Short mmCIF file of C-alpha atoms in Angstrom, two decimals:
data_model
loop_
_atom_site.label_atom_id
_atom_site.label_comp_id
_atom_site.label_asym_id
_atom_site.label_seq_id
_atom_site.Cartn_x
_atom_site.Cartn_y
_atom_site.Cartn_z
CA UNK E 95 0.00 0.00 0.00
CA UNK E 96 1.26 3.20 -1.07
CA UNK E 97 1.58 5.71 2.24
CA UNK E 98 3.52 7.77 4.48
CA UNK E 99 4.28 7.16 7.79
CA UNK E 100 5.13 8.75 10.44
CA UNK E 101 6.44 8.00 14.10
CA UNK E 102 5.43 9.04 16.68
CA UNK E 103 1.83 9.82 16.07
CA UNK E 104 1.55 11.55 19.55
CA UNK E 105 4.73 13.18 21.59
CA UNK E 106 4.61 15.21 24.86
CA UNK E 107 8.28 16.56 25.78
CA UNK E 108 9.93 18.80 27.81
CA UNK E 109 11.57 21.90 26.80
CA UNK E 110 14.72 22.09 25.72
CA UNK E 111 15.05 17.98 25.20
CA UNK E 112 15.80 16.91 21.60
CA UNK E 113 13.44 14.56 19.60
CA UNK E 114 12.83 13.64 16.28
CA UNK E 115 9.59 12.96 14.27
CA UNK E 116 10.66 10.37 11.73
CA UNK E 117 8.83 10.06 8.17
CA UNK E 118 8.84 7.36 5.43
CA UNK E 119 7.49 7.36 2.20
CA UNK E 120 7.20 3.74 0.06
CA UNK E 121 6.00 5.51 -3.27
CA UNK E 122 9.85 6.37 -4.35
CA UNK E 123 9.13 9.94 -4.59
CA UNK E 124 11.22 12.71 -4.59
CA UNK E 125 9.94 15.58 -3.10
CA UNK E 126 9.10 15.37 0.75
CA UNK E 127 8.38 18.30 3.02
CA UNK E 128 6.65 18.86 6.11
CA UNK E 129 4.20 21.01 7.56
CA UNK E 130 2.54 22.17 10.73
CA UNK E 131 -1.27 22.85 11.37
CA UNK E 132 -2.04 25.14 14.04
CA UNK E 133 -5.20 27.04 14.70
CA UNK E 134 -6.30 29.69 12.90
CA UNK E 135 -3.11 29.36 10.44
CA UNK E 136 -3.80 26.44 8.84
CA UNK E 137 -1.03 24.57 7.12
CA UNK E 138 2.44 25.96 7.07
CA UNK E 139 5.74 24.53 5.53
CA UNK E 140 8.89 24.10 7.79
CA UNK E 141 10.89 22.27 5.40
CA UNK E 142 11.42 20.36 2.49
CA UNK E 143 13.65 18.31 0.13
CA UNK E 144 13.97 18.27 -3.88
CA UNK E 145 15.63 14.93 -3.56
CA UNK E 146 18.36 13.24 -1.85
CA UNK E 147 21.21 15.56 0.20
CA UNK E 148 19.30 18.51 -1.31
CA UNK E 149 16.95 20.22 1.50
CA UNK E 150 14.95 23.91 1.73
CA UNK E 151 13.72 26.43 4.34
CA UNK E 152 9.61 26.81 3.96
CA UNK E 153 8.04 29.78 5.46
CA UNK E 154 8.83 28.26 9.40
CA UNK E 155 11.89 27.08 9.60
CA UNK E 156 12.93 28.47 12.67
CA UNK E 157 14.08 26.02 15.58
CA UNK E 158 13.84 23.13 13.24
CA UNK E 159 16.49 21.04 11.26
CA UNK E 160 15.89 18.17 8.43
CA UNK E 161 18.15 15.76 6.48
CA UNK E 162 17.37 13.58 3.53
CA UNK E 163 20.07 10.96 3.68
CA UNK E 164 18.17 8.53 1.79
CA UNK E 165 14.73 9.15 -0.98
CA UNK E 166 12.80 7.36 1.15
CA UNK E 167 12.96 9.45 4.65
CA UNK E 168 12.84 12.89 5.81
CA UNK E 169 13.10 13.01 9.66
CA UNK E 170 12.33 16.14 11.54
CA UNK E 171 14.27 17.25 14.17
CA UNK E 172 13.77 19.57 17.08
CA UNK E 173 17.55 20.19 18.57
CA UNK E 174 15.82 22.29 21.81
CA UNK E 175 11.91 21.97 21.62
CA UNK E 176 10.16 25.34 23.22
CA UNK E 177 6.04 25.36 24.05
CA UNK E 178 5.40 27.47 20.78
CA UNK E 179 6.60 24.30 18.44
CA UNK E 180 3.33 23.01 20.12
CA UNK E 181 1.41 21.71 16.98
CA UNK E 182 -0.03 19.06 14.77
CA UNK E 183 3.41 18.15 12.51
CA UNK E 184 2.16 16.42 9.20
CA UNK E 185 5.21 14.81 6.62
CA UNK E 186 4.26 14.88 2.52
CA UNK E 187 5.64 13.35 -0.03
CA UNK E 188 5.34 13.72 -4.14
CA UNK E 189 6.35 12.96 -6.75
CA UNK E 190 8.41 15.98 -7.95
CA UNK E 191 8.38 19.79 -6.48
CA UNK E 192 5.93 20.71 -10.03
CA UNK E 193 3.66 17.08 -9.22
CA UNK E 194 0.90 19.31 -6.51
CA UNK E 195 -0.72 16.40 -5.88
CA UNK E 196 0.88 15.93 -2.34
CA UNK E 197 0.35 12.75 -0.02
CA UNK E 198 0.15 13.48 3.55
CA UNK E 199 0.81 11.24 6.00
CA UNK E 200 -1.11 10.95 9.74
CA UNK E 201 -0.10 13.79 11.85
CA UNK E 202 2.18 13.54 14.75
CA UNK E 203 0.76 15.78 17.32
CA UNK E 204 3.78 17.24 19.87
CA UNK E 205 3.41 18.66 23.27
CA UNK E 206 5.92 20.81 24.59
CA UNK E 207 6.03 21.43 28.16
CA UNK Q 1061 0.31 38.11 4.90
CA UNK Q 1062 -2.13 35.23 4.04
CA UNK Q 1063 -1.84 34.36 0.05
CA UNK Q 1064 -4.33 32.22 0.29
CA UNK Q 1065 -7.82 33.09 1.89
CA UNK Q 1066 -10.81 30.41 3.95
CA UNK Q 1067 -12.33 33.34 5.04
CA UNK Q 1068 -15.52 31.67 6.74
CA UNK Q 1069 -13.88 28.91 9.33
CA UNK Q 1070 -17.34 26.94 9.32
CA UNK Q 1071 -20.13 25.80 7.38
CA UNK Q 1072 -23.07 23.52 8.42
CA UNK Q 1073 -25.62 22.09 5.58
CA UNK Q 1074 -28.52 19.81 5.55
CA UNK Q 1075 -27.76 16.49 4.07
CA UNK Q 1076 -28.76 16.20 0.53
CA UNK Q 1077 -28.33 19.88 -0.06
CA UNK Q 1078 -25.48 21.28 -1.61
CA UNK Q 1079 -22.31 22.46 0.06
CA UNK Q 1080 -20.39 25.90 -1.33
CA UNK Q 1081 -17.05 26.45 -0.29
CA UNK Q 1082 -15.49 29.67 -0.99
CA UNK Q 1083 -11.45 30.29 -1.24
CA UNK Q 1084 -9.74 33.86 -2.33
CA UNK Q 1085 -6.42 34.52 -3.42
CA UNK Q 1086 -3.84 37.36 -3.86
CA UNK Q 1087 -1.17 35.99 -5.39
CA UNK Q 1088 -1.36 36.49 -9.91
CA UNK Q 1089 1.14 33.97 -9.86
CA UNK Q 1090 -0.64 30.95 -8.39
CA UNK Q 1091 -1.69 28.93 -11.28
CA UNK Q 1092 -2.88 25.63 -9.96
CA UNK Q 1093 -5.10 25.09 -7.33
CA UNK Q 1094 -6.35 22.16 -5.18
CA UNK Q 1095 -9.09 21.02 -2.71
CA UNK Q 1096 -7.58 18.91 0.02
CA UNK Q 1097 -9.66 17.06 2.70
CA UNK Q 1098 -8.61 16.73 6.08
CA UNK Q 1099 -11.12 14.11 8.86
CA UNK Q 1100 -9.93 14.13 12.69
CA UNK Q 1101 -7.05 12.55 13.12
CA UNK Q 1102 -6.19 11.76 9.40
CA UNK Q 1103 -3.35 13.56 7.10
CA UNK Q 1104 -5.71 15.66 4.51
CA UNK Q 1105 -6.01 14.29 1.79
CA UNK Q 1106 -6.42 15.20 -2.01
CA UNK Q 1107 -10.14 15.49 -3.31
CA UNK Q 1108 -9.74 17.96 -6.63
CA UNK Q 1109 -7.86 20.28 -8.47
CA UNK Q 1110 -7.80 23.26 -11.27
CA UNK Q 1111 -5.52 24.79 -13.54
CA UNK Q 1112 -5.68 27.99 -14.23
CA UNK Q 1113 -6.66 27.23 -18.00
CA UNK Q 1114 -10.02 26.04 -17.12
CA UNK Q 1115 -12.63 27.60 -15.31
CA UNK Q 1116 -14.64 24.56 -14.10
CA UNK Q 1117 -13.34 21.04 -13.41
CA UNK Q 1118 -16.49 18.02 -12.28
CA UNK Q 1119 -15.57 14.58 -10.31
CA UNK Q 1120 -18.19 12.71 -9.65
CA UNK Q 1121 -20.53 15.24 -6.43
CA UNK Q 1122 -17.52 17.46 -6.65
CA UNK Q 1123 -16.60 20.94 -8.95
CA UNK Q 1124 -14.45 23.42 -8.37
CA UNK Q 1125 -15.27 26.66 -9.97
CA UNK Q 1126 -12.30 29.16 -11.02
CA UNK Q 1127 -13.14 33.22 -11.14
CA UNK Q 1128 -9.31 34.26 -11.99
CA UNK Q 1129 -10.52 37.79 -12.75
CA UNK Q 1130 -11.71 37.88 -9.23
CA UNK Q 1131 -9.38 35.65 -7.98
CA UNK Q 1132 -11.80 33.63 -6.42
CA UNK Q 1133 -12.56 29.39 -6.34
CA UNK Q 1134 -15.15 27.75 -5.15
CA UNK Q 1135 -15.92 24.04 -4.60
CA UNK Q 1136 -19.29 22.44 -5.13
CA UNK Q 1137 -20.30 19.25 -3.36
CA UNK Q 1138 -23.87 18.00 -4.49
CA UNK Q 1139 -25.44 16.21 -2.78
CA UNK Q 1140 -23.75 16.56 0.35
CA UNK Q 1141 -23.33 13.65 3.01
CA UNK Q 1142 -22.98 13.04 6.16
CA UNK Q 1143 -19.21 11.43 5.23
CA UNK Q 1144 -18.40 14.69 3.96
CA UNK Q 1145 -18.43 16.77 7.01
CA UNK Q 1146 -14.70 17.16 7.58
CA UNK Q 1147 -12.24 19.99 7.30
CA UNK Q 1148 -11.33 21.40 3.65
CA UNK Q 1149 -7.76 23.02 2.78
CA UNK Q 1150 -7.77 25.50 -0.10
CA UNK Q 1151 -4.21 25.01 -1.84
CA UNK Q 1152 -2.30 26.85 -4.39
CA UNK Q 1153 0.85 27.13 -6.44
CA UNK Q 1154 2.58 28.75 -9.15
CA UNK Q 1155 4.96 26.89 -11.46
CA UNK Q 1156 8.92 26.47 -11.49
CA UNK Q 1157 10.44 28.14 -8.32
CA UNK Q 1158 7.02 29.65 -7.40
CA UNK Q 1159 5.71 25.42 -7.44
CA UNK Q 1160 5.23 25.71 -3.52
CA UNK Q 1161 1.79 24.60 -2.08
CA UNK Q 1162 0.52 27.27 -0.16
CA UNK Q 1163 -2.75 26.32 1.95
CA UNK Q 1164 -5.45 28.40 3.29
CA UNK Q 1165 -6.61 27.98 7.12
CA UNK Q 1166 -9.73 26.08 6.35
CA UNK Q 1167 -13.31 25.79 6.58
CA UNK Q 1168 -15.11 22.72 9.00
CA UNK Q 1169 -17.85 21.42 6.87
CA UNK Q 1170 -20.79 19.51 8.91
CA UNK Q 1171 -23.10 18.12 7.14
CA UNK Q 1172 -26.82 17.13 9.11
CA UNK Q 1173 -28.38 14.15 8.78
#
């Protein structure tokens, strides 16, 4: 089944302790980027990544880092997590940057404490 | 500054009736645009889409209408059920380094029984 995963699904964390969201797509494609749904703002982009080693600043990149070692995942990481990265975190993946057609995968909502 | 504009965050409509949902943009060079669905605890997910070469595209109980004079889409769902009550994401992008999905905040659509 063609999908994107993504671990954890739910997160509560301290401030200032490092985690990272990890996301997986099976569908070989090459653009992945993720996003963040809060209220009232609907979806922003943090990140995201043309292919393989090649990675981009979205509109909210701040206090967030990505790599793209391999096509298949693009992990999210929070080096020193504050209570306003509080949100719903949701990974996409597609084909290439001009395919719009993006595939989302569950959500991973994080608590920061 | 929000390119892409949900401006009504709810809508409620008797089943069987049809739904409207209205979307407004500002940027001249978004030239694609899609309907994304999001239910509770799901990644949203793609429902329809419009280039800016057409002014109406039809799938099945859904259109999307496309006013680029005013700027304005609009998506159609007739008859509406009950299954389709769930959170819709206006998206749109422009092509080559303007290709960036840009989403608007969304509109909760419930749909009565």
């Amino acid at each position: 089944e063609a999908q994107v995963t993504q671990n954890p699904r739910y997160l509560i964390t301290v401030t200032g302790k490092k985690l990272t969201v990890t996301c997986s797509q099976n569908m070989n494609h090459e653009y992945m980027s993720w996003y963040r749904q809060d209220p009232g703002l609907g979806l922003r982009q943090i990140y995201y990544s043309m292919n393989v080693e090649v990675t981009d600043k979205g509109d909210v990149p701040e206090g967030y880092k990505v790599s793209r070692k391999e096509k298949r995942n693009f992990p999210l990481i929070l080096e020193s997590p504050s209570p306003n990265q509080t949100s719903l975190y949701f990974c996409a993946s597609s084909l290439s940057r001009n395919s719009y057609e993006q595939y989302f995968g569950p959500g991973t909502r994080l608590t920061v404490t | 500054d929000q390119q892409v504009k949900q401006n009504s965050p709810s809508l409620s409509v008797q089943e069987g009736r049809i739904s409207i949902l209205n979307c407004d943009y500002t940027n001249s060079m978004f030239d694609y645009f899609l309907w994304y669905k999001k239910y509770p605890a799901e990644g949203p997910t793609f429902l329809i889409s419009i280039s800016s070469i057409k002014d109406k595209n039809e799938d099945g109980r859904f259109t999307v209408f496309l006013n680029k004079s005013a700027k304005h889409l609009s998506l159609h769902i007739v008859p509406s059920q009950p299954g389709d009550s769930a959170v819709y994401f206006c998206a749109a992008s422009g092509t080559g380094a303007n290709s960036k999905l840009t989403f608007g905040k969304g509109i909760t659509l419930s749909v009565r029984p």
